[in-house]
Coordinates of C-alpha atoms in Angstrom, one line a residue:
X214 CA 32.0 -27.0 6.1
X215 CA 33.4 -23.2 6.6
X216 CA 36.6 -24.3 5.0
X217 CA 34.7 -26.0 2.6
X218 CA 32.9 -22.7 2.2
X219 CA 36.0 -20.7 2.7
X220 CA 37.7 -22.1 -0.3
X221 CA 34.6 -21.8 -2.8
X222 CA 34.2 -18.3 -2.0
X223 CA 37.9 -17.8 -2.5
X224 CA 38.0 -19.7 -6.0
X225 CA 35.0 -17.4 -7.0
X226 CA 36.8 -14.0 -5.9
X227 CA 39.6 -15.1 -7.9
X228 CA 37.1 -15.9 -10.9
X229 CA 35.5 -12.7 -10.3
X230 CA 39.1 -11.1 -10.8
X231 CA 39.6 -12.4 -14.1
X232 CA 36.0 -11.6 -15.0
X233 CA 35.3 -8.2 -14.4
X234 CA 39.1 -6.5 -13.7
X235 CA 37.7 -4.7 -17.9
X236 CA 34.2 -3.6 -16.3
X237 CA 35.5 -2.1 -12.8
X238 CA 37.7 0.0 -14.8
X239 CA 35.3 0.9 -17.6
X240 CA 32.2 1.9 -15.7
X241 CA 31.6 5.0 -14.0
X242 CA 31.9 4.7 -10.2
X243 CA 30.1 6.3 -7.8
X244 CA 30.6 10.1 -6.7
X245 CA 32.2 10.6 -3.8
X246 CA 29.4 12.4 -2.4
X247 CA 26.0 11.8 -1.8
X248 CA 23.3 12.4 -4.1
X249 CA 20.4 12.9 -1.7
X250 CA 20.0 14.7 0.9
X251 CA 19.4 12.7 3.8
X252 CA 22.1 9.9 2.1
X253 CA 24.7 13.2 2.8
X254 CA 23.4 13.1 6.7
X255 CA 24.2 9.5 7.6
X256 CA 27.1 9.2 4.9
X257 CA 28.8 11.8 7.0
X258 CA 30.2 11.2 10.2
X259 CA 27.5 10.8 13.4
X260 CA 27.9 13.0 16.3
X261 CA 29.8 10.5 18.5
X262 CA 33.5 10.1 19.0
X263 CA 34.9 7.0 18.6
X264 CA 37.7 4.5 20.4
X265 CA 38.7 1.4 18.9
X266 CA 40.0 -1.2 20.6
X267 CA 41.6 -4.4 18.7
X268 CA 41.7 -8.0 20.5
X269 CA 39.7 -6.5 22.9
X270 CA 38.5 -9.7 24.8
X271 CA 38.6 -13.6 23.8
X272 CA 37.3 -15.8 22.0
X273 CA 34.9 -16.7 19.4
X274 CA 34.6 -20.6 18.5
X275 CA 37.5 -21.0 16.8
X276 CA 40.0 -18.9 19.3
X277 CA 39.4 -16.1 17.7
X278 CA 39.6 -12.3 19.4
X279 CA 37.1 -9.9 19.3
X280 CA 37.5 -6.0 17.9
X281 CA 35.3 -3.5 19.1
X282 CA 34.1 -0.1 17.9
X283 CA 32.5 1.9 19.9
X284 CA 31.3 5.9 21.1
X285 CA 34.3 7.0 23.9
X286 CA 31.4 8.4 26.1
X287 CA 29.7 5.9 26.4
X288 CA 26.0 6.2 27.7
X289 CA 26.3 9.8 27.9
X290 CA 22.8 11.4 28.8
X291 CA 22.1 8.1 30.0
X292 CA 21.4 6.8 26.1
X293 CA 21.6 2.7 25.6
X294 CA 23.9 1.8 22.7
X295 CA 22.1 -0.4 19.9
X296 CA 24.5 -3.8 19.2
X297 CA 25.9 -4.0 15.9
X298 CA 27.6 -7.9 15.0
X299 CA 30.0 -7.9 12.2
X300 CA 30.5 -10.8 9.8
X301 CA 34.3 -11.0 8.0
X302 CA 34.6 -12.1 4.0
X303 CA 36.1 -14.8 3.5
X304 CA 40.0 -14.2 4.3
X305 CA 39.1 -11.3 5.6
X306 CA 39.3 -9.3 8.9
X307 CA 37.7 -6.8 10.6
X308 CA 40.8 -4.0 10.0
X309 CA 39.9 -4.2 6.4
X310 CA 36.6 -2.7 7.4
X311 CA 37.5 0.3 9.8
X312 CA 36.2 3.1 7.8
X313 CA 32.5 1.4 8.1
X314 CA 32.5 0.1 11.3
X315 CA 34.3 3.0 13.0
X316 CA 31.5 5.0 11.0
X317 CA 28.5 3.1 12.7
X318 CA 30.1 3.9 16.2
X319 CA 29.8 7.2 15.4
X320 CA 26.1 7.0 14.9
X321 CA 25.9 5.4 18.5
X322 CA 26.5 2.3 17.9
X323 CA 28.7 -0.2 19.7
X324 CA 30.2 -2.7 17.0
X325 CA 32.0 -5.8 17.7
X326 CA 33.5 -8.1 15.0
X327 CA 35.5 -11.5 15.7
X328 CA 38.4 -11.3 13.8
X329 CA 37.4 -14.8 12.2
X330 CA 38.0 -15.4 8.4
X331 CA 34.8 -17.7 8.2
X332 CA 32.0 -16.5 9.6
X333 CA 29.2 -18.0 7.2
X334 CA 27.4 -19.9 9.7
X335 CA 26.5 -17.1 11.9
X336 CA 27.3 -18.8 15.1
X337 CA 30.6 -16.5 15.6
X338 CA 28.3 -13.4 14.6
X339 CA 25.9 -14.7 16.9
X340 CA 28.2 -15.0 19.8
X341 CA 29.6 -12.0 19.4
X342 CA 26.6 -10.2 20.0
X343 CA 26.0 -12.5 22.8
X344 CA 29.1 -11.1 24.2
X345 CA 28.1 -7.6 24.7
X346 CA 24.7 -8.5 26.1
X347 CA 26.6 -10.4 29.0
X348 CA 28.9 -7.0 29.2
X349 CA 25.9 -5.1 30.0
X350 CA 24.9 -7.1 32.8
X351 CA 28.5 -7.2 34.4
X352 CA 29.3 -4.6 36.7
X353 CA 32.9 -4.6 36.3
X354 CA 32.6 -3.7 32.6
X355 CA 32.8 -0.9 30.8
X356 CA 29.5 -1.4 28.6
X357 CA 27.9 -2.0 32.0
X358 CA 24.6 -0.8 31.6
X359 CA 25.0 1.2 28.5
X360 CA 23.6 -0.8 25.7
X361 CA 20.4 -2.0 24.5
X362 CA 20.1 -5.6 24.4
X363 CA 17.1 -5.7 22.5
X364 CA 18.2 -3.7 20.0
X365 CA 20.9 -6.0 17.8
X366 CA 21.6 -6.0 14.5
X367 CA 23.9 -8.1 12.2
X368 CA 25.9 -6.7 9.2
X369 CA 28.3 -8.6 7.0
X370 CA 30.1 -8.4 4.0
X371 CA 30.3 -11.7 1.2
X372 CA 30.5 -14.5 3.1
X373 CA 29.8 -12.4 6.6
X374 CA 26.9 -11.1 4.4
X375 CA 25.8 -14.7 4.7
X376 CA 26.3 -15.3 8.1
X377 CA 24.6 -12.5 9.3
X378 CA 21.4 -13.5 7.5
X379 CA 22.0 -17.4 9.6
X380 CA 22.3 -15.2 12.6
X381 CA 19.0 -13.2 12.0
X382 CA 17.9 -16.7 11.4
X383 CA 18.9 -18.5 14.6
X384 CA 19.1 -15.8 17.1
X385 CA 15.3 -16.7 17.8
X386 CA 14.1 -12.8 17.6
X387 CA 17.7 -11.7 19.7
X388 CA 18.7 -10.2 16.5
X389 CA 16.3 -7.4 15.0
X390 CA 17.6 -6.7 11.5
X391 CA 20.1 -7.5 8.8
X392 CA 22.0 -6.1 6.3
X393 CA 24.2 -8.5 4.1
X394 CA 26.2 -6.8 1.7
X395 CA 27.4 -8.4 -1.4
X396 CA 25.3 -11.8 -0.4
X397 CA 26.8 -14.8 -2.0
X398 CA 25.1 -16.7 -4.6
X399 CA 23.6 -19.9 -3.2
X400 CA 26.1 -22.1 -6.1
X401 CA 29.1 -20.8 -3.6
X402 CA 28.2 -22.6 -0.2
X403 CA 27.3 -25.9 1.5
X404 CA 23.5 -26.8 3.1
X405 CA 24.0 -25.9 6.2
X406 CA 25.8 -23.0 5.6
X407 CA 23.7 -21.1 2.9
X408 CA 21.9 -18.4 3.7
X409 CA 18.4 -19.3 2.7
X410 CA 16.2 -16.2 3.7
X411 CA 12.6 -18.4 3.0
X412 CA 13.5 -19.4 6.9
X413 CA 13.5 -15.7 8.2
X414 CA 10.4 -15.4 10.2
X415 CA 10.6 -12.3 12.3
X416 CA 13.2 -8.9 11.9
X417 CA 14.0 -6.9 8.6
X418 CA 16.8 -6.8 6.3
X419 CA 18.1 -4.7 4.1
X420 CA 20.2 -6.4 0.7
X421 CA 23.2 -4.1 -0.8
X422 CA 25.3 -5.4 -3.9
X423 CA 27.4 -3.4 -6.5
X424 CA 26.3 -3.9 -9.9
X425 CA 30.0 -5.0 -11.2
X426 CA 29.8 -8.2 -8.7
X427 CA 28.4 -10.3 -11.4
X428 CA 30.1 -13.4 -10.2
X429 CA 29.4 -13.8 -6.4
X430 CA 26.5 -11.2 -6.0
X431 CA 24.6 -11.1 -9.2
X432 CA 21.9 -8.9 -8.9
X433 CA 19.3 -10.8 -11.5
X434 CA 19.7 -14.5 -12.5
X435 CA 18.6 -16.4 -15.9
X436 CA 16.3 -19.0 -14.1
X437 CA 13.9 -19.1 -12.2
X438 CA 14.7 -19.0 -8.4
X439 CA 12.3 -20.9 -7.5
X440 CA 13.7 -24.1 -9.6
X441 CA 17.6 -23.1 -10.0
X442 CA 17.7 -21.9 -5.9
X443 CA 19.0 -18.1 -4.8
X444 CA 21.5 -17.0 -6.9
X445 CA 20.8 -13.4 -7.1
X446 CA 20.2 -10.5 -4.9
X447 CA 16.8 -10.0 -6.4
X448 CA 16.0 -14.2 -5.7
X449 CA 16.7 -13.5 -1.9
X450 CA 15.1 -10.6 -1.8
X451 CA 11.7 -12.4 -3.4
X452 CA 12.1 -15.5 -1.1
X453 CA 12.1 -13.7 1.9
X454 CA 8.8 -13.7 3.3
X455 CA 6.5 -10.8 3.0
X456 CA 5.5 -10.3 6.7
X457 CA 9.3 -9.3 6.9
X458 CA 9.9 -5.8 6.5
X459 CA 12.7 -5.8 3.6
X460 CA 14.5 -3.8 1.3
X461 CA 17.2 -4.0 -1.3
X462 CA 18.6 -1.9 -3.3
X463 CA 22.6 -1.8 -5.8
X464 CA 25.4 0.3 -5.7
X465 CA 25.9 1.5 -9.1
X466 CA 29.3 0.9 -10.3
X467 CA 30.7 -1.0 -7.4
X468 CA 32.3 -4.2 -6.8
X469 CA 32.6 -7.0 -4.1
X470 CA 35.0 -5.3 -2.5
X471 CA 33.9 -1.7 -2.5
X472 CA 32.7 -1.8 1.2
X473 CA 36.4 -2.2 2.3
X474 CA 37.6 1.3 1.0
X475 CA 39.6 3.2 3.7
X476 CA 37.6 5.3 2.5
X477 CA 39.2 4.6 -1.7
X478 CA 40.3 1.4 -2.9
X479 CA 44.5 1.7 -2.1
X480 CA 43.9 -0.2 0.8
X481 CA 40.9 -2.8 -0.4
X482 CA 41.2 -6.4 -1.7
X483 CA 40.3 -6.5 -5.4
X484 CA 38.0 -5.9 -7.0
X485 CA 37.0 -2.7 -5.7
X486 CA 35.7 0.5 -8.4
X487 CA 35.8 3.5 -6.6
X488 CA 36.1 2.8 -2.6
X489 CA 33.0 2.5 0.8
X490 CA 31.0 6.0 0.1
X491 CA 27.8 4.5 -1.3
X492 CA 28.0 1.8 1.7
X493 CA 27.7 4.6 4.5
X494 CA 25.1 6.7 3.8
X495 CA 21.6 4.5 3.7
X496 CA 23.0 0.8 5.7
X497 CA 23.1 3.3 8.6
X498 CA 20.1 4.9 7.8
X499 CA 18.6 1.2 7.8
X500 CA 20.2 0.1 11.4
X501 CA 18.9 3.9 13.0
X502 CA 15.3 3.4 11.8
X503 CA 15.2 -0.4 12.7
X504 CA 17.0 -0.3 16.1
X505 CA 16.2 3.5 17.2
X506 CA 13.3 4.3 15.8
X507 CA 15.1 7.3 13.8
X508 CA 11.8 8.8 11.4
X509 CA 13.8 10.1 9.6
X510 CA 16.0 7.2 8.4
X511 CA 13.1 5.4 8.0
X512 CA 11.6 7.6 5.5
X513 CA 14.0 7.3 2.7
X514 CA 12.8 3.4 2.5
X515 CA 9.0 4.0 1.7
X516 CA 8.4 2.5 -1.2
X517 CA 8.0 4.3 -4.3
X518 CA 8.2 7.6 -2.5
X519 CA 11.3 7.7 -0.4
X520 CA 14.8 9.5 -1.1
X521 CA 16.0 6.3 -1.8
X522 CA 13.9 5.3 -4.6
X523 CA 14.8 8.7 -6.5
X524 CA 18.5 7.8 -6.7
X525 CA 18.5 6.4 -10.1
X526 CA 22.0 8.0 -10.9
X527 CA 23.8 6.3 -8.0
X528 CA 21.6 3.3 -6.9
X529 CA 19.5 1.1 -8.8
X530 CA 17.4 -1.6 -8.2
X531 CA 15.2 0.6 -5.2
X532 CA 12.8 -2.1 -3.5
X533 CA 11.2 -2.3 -0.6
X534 CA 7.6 -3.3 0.9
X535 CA 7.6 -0.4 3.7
X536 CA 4.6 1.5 2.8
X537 CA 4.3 4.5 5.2

């Protein structure tokens, strides 16, 4: 079923070439800078220093290594890291998303992505995060002791973006939050393997898409979600239920693969408008207010009256149902 999966999303990246390769040149991109205030804080580089370590233990499901980002001094001041579990595109791997993920480490976090090119089902996200918890508990290992296992999250990007939702899903409350970015349309995957957010019951998430994916991450659809299934950002975002604290909101002018920018586009898979800036700044505000607590994070999000929702230049589509 994930090959299955892997080669629908493929066929629909290459559709999504031909379709909009006029649009991500024609439409203004994002700025390069941050439009709101508190977007400039977390868009910029948290106080931690980073290490990186690549096939830094083995092995997911499939044989496949894990990467790891995460702060060099670790548990300094006696602080627990919050987990961060990484989902892959399709074909993808978790170099092509450095810039981000070496970005949450610096914000505290400890990331780990399995360098696996099909990640849908969230069982590989799942167990990744898994790994780290059991590396807190073992005294021989250098995250002995400084994370917080009850503070996980899973991010993702396409068919990752999907996988992290399954593992919000399954993790049975493990997992405390989400944020799929450029979530597949529900046309591109298997039962099984969808991401079908009527079944979260517990955590939050937070839905990012560019407004030029129009093919895998629409952010509206024609019908009806409710009779044509979720084929749109704004269908999963309405099927998810509302005693889950959610939020979605679009890039302007981005496309699918916008969150790979190193920080630009050179180095991202096509299509990609303008490069990762408008990826940084609020998902890490998201992951800080739902797995430290941060107050001020948390703020741009309140509906209606948060930083977020006055974006209008950069970011459209501003939803949430946090109220104070």
């Amino acid at each position: 079923m994930a090959r299955t999966l892997t080669r629908t999303l493929a066929a629909l990246a290459a559709a999504t070439c031909l379709a909009t390769a006029a649009a991500a040149t024609a439409t203004a991109a994002p700025s390069e800078q941050a439009a709101g205030t508190t977007e400039s804080v977390y868009s910029a580089p948290g106080p931690w220093q980073v290490t990186a370590q690549h096939a830094f233990a083995c092995c997911d499901t499939t044989g496949a290594a894990y990467d790891v980002w995460y702060p060099t001094d670790l548990g300094a001041n006696g602080f627990r890291h919050p987990i961060i579990a990484w989902g892959d595109g399709t074909l993808a791997l978790p170099h092509q998303y450095t810039y981000l993920l070496q970005h949450l480490a610096s914000w505290g976090f400890v990331v780990i992505a399995p360098e696996n090119e099909a990640t849908g089902t969230g069982a590989d996200i799942t167990a990744a995060a898994n790994y780290l918890v059991q590396q807190n508990s073992t005294p021989s290992s250098m995250f002995f002791q400084k994370l917080n296992p009850d503070e996980i999250g899973a991010v993702g990007h396409s068919q990752g973006a999907v996988g992290a939702l399954n593992a919000l899903i399954n993790s049975g409350g493990a997992i405390k939050t989400a944020v799929p970015i450029e979530l597949p349309v529900q046309l591109s995957c298997l039962p099984g393997i969808c991401a079908d957010t009527r079944r979260i019951g517990a955590g939050s998430v937070f839905f990012v898409n560019g407004a030029q994916d129009g093919v895998i991450s629409p952010s509206t659809q024609q019908q009806p979600w409710q009779t044509s299934g979720l084929q749109s950002d704004q269908a999963y975002y309405e099927a998810t239920p509302p005693t889950v604290t959610k939020a979605w909101a679009t890039v302007n002018g981005a496309d699918h693969n916008d969150v790979q920018g190193q920080p630009d586009c050179a180095a991202a898979s096509f299509p990609c408008a303008h490069g990762v800036y408008s990826y940084l700044g609020y998902p890490t505000a998201w992951l800080l207010d739902q797995l430290t607590g941060d107050a001020r994070a948390h703020s741009v999000f309140v509906s209606g009256t948060g930083e977020l929702f006055d974006q209008t230049a950069s970011w459209s589509n501003q939803i949430s149902n946090i109220t104070s």
